[in-house]
PDB file of C-alpha atoms in Angstrom:
ATOM      1  CA  UNK A1291       0.000   0.000   0.000  1.00 54.00           C
ATOM      2  CA  UNK A1292       1.524   3.369  -0.998  1.00 53.00           C
ATOM      3  CA  UNK A1293       2.402   5.752   1.845  1.00 47.00           C
ATOM      4  CA  UNK A1294      -0.243   8.303   0.848  1.00 47.00           C
ATOM      5  CA  UNK A1295      -2.976   5.648   1.164  1.00 45.00           C
ATOM      6  CA  UNK A1296      -1.635   4.539   4.551  1.00 43.00           C
ATOM      7  CA  UNK A1297      -1.581   8.162   5.685  1.00 38.00           C
ATOM      8  CA  UNK A1298      -5.134   8.760   4.448  1.00 37.00           C
ATOM      9  CA  UNK A1299      -6.372   5.596   6.157  1.00 40.00           C
ATOM     10  CA  UNK A1300      -4.602   6.553   9.412  1.00 42.00           C
ATOM     11  CA  UNK A1301      -6.081  10.057   9.259  1.00 36.00           C
ATOM     12  CA  UNK A1302      -9.567   8.629   8.659  1.00 42.00           C
ATOM     13  CA  UNK A1303      -9.260   6.210  11.596  1.00 45.00           C
ATOM     14  CA  UNK A1304      -7.912   8.972  13.859  1.00 41.00           C
ATOM     15  CA  UNK A1305     -10.754  11.323  12.860  1.00 40.00           C
ATOM     16  CA  UNK A1306     -13.343   8.613  13.432  1.00 43.00           C
ATOM     17  CA  UNK A1307     -11.907   7.857  16.867  1.00 41.00           C
ATOM     18  CA  UNK A1308     -12.217  11.531  17.842  1.00 38.00           C
ATOM     19  CA  UNK A1309     -15.894  11.485  16.908  1.00 42.00           C
ATOM     20  CA  UNK A1310     -16.516   8.375  19.005  1.00 42.00           C
ATOM     21  CA  UNK A1311     -14.574   9.666  22.016  1.00 43.00           C
ATOM     22  CA  UNK A1312     -16.634  12.829  22.308  1.00 46.00           C
ATOM     23  CA  UNK A1313     -19.604  12.520  24.628  1.00 50.00           C
ATOM     24  CA  UNK A1314     -21.510  15.794  24.586  1.00 60.00           C
ATOM     25  CA  UNK A1315     -24.089  16.358  27.286  1.00 80.00           C
ATOM     26  CA  UNK A1316     -27.484  14.967  26.424  1.00 88.00           C
ATOM     27  CA  UNK A1317     -30.049  17.533  25.403  1.00 92.00           C
ATOM     28  CA  UNK A1318     -33.320  17.665  27.286  1.00 93.00           C
ATOM     29  CA  UNK A1319     -36.214  16.611  25.092  1.00 91.00           C
ATOM     30  CA  UNK A1320     -38.974  17.636  27.482  1.00 90.00           C
ATOM     31  CA  UNK A1321     -39.293  21.386  26.966  1.00 88.00           C
ATOM     32  CA  UNK A1322     -41.595  22.189  29.892  1.00 88.00           C
ATOM     33  CA  UNK A1323     -43.785  20.646  32.541  1.00 89.00           C
ATOM     34  CA  UNK A1324     -45.582  17.439  31.559  1.00 88.00           C
ATOM     35  CA  UNK A1325     -49.212  18.325  30.812  1.00 87.00           C
ATOM     36  CA  UNK A1326     -51.516  15.423  31.659  1.00 85.00           C
ATOM     37  CA  UNK A1327     -54.357  17.006  29.676  1.00 84.00           C
ATOM     38  CA  UNK A1328     -52.436  16.687  26.394  1.00 87.00           C
ATOM     39  CA  UNK A1329     -52.378  13.109  25.157  1.00 84.00           C
ATOM     40  CA  UNK A1330     -51.298  11.505  21.914  1.00 85.00           C
ATOM     41  CA  UNK A1331     -52.544   8.144  20.689  1.00 84.00           C
ATOM     42  CA  UNK A1332     -49.653   5.968  19.556  1.00 82.00           C
ATOM     43  CA  UNK A1333     -50.506   3.441  16.882  1.00 83.00           C
ATOM     44  CA  UNK A1334     -48.868   0.173  15.983  1.00 82.00           C
ATOM     45  CA  UNK A1335     -47.717  -0.660  19.497  1.00 81.00           C
ATOM     46  CA  UNK A1336     -50.350  -3.204  20.541  1.00 85.00           C
ATOM     47  CA  UNK A1337     -49.417  -6.847  20.892  1.00 88.00           C
ATOM     48  CA  UNK A1338     -50.749  -8.893  17.929  1.00 90.00           C
ATOM     49  CA  UNK A1339     -52.939 -10.930  20.319  1.00 90.00           C
ATOM     50  CA  UNK A1340     -54.626  -7.762  21.650  1.00 89.00           C
ATOM     51  CA  UNK A1341     -57.626  -8.117  19.365  1.00 92.00           C
ATOM     52  CA  UNK A1342     -61.318  -7.340  19.972  1.00 92.00           C
ATOM     53  CA  UNK A1343     -62.310 -11.025  19.993  1.00 94.00           C
ATOM     54  CA  UNK A1344     -60.123 -11.571  23.068  1.00 93.00           C
ATOM     55  CA  UNK A1345     -61.446  -8.542  24.995  1.00 92.00           C
ATOM     56  CA  UNK A1346     -63.051  -9.665  28.260  1.00 92.00           C
ATOM     57  CA  UNK A1347     -63.995  -6.180  29.421  1.00 92.00           C
ATOM     58  CA  UNK A1348     -62.559  -3.766  31.931  1.00 92.00           C
ATOM     59  CA  UNK A1349     -60.710  -5.079  34.954  1.00 95.00           C
ATOM     60  CA  UNK A1350     -61.333  -3.924  38.494  1.00 97.00           C
ATOM     61  CA  UNK A1351     -59.660  -0.499  38.861  1.00 97.00           C
ATOM     62  CA  UNK A1352     -57.958  -1.701  42.056  1.00 97.00           C
ATOM     63  CA  UNK A1353     -56.220  -4.559  40.208  1.00 97.00           C
ATOM     64  CA  UNK A1354     -52.468  -4.319  40.770  1.00 97.00           C
ATOM     65  CA  UNK A1355     -50.350  -3.808  37.675  1.00 95.00           C
ATOM     66  CA  UNK A1356     -47.166  -5.281  39.068  1.00 92.00           C
ATOM     67  CA  UNK A1357     -44.511  -4.309  36.526  1.00 96.00           C
ATOM     68  CA  UNK A1358     -45.034  -1.705  33.828  1.00 97.00           C
ATOM     69  CA  UNK A1359     -42.321  -0.307  31.589  1.00 97.00           C
ATOM     70  CA  UNK A1360     -42.193   3.002  29.778  1.00 96.00           C
ATOM     71  CA  UNK A1361     -39.688   2.711  26.935  1.00 95.00           C
ATOM     72  CA  UNK A1362     -38.006   5.747  25.360  1.00 96.00           C
ATOM     73  CA  UNK A1363     -37.027   6.056  21.720  1.00 94.00           C
ATOM     74  CA  UNK A1364     -33.733   7.612  20.695  1.00 95.00           C
ATOM     75  CA  UNK A1365     -33.863  11.021  19.032  1.00 95.00           C
ATOM     76  CA  UNK A1366     -33.204  11.037  15.260  1.00 95.00           C
ATOM     77  CA  UNK A1367     -29.699  12.425  15.897  1.00 95.00           C
ATOM     78  CA  UNK A1368     -28.987   9.769  18.545  1.00 96.00           C
ATOM     79  CA  UNK A1369     -30.285   7.047  16.227  1.00 97.00           C
ATOM     80  CA  UNK A1370     -27.967   8.175  13.426  1.00 97.00           C
ATOM     81  CA  UNK A1371     -24.999   8.231  15.830  1.00 96.00           C
ATOM     82  CA  UNK A1372     -25.952   4.805  17.185  1.00 97.00           C
ATOM     83  CA  UNK A1373     -26.110   3.308  13.686  1.00 98.00           C
ATOM     84  CA  UNK A1374     -22.676   4.800  12.914  1.00 97.00           C
ATOM     85  CA  UNK A1375     -21.256   3.355  16.132  1.00 97.00           C
ATOM     86  CA  UNK A1376     -22.759  -0.081  15.482  1.00 97.00           C
ATOM     87  CA  UNK A1377     -21.244  -0.146  11.994  1.00 97.00           C
ATOM     88  CA  UNK A1378     -17.838   0.898  13.385  1.00 97.00           C
ATOM     89  CA  UNK A1379     -18.004  -1.778  16.085  1.00 97.00           C
ATOM     90  CA  UNK A1380     -18.390  -4.395  13.330  1.00 97.00           C
ATOM     91  CA  UNK A1381     -15.665  -2.978  11.078  1.00 97.00           C
ATOM     92  CA  UNK A1382     -12.242  -4.614  11.728  1.00 96.00           C
ATOM     93  CA  UNK A1383     -10.499  -1.466  10.416  1.00 96.00           C
ATOM     94  CA  UNK A1384     -12.236   0.803  12.928  1.00 96.00           C
ATOM     95  CA  UNK A1385     -10.693   1.769  16.267  1.00 96.00           C
ATOM     96  CA  UNK A1386     -14.155   1.037  17.707  1.00 95.00           C
ATOM     97  CA  UNK A1387     -14.073  -2.579  16.467  1.00 95.00           C
ATOM     98  CA  UNK A1388     -15.575  -4.800  19.180  1.00 97.00           C
ATOM     99  CA  UNK A1389     -15.367  -1.976  21.744  1.00 96.00           C
ATOM    100  CA  UNK A1390     -18.730  -2.349  23.406  1.00 96.00           C
ATOM    101  CA  UNK A1391     -20.360   0.271  25.586  1.00 97.00           C
ATOM    102  CA  UNK A1392     -21.365  -0.219  29.190  1.00 96.00           C
ATOM    103  CA  UNK A1393     -24.994   0.636  29.967  1.00 96.00           C
ATOM    104  CA  UNK A1394     -23.799   3.893  31.530  1.00 96.00           C
ATOM    105  CA  UNK A1395     -21.789   4.810  28.422  1.00 97.00           C
ATOM    106  CA  UNK A1396     -24.837   4.008  26.290  1.00 97.00           C
ATOM    107  CA  UNK A1397     -26.983   6.209  28.562  1.00 96.00           C
ATOM    108  CA  UNK A1398     -24.533   9.086  28.230  1.00 96.00           C
ATOM    109  CA  UNK A1399     -24.839   9.029  24.462  1.00 96.00           C
ATOM    110  CA  UNK A1400     -28.175   7.492  23.544  1.00 97.00           C
ATOM    111  CA  UNK A1401     -30.435   7.614  26.613  1.00 96.00           C
ATOM    112  CA  UNK A1402     -32.623  10.365  27.994  1.00 96.00           C
ATOM    113  CA  UNK A1403     -31.041  13.234  29.867  1.00 96.00           C
ATOM    114  CA  UNK A1404     -31.081  12.934  33.652  1.00 94.00           C
ATOM    115  CA  UNK A1405     -33.438  15.932  33.736  1.00 95.00           C
ATOM    116  CA  UNK A1406     -35.918  14.202  31.377  1.00 97.00           C
ATOM    117  CA  UNK A1407     -35.738  10.982  33.416  1.00 97.00           C
ATOM    118  CA  UNK A1408     -36.343  12.985  36.593  1.00 96.00           C
ATOM    119  CA  UNK A1409     -39.351  14.797  35.103  1.00 97.00           C
ATOM    120  CA  UNK A1410     -40.914  11.560  33.871  1.00 97.00           C
ATOM    121  CA  UNK A1411     -40.321   9.845  37.216  1.00 97.00           C
ATOM    122  CA  UNK A1412     -41.862  12.794  39.063  1.00 97.00           C
ATOM    123  CA  UNK A1413     -44.874  12.758  36.726  1.00 97.00           C
ATOM    124  CA  UNK A1414     -45.371   9.001  37.205  1.00 98.00           C
ATOM    125  CA  UNK A1415     -45.153   9.471  40.975  1.00 98.00           C
ATOM    126  CA  UNK A1416     -47.648  12.362  40.812  1.00 97.00           C
ATOM    127  CA  UNK A1417     -50.060   9.978  39.051  1.00 97.00           C
ATOM    128  CA  UNK A1418     -49.782   7.576  42.002  1.00 97.00           C
ATOM    129  CA  UNK A1419     -47.312   5.121  40.491  1.00 98.00           C
ATOM    130  CA  UNK A1420     -44.281   3.785  42.341  1.00 98.00           C
ATOM    131  CA  UNK A1421     -40.979   3.744  40.469  1.00 98.00           C
ATOM    132  CA  UNK A1422     -39.368   0.304  40.577  1.00 98.00           C
ATOM    133  CA  UNK A1423     -36.281   0.842  38.463  1.00 97.00           C
ATOM    134  CA  UNK A1424     -34.667   3.148  35.933  1.00 97.00           C
ATOM    135  CA  UNK A1425     -32.572   1.443  33.267  1.00 97.00           C
ATOM    136  CA  UNK A1426     -28.840   1.947  33.576  1.00 97.00           C
ATOM    137  CA  UNK A1427     -28.950   2.748  29.843  1.00 96.00           C
ATOM    138  CA  UNK A1428     -31.411   5.592  30.453  1.00 96.00           C
ATOM    139  CA  UNK A1429     -33.958   4.250  27.981  1.00 97.00           C
ATOM    140  CA  UNK A1430     -36.804   2.952  30.176  1.00 97.00           C
ATOM    141  CA  UNK A1431     -38.450   3.287  33.569  1.00 98.00           C
ATOM    142  CA  UNK A1432     -40.238   0.432  35.336  1.00 98.00           C
ATOM    143  CA  UNK A1433     -43.105   1.289  37.664  1.00 98.00           C
ATOM    144  CA  UNK A1434     -46.105  -0.235  39.397  1.00 98.00           C
ATOM    145  CA  UNK A1435     -49.631   0.918  40.099  1.00 98.00           C
ATOM    146  CA  UNK A1436     -53.247  -0.085  39.679  1.00 98.00           C
ATOM    147  CA  UNK A1437     -55.424  -0.499  36.598  1.00 97.00           C
ATOM    148  CA  UNK A1438     -57.321   2.637  37.666  1.00 97.00           C
ATOM    149  CA  UNK A1439     -54.114   4.656  37.772  1.00 97.00           C
ATOM    150  CA  UNK A1440     -53.135   3.377  34.322  1.00 96.00           C
ATOM    151  CA  UNK A1441     -56.575   4.282  32.971  1.00 94.00           C
ATOM    152  CA  UNK A1442     -56.423   7.745  34.506  1.00 94.00           C
ATOM    153  CA  UNK A1443     -52.834   8.547  33.525  1.00 94.00           C
ATOM    154  CA  UNK A1444     -52.794   7.091  30.044  1.00 90.00           C
TER     155      UNK A1444
END
């Protein structure tokens, strides 16, 4: 391989490693207080077996919902960065080859900001839920409550 190609390849690898080493602070995605009166219906998230023919009616509002999870999607910018990282981790020529992230490293780059996680946890608590766990990767919160609380909050 001619020296100029080796130099160009080395420069590319060095530049790519600088991009992957930078961990800018996560941006808050929740711009203000959570407004319980504003709701959005999300489509396409129901389990395939959740069909009308299986509906047995409403449950008792006091029924315990033992383990609920609220999952958080990456922002478009985070998703693009994640896809770039995943490709680099699979590329033997990349300095990121097989260098996996810890959950905390993932959270610092691709999770929610600590402020957003705090706001969501506070909102869930204000709705009567109890927080069970926050993912180390910053991409979900587990909580518990009753069917009535779920109906009221969501």
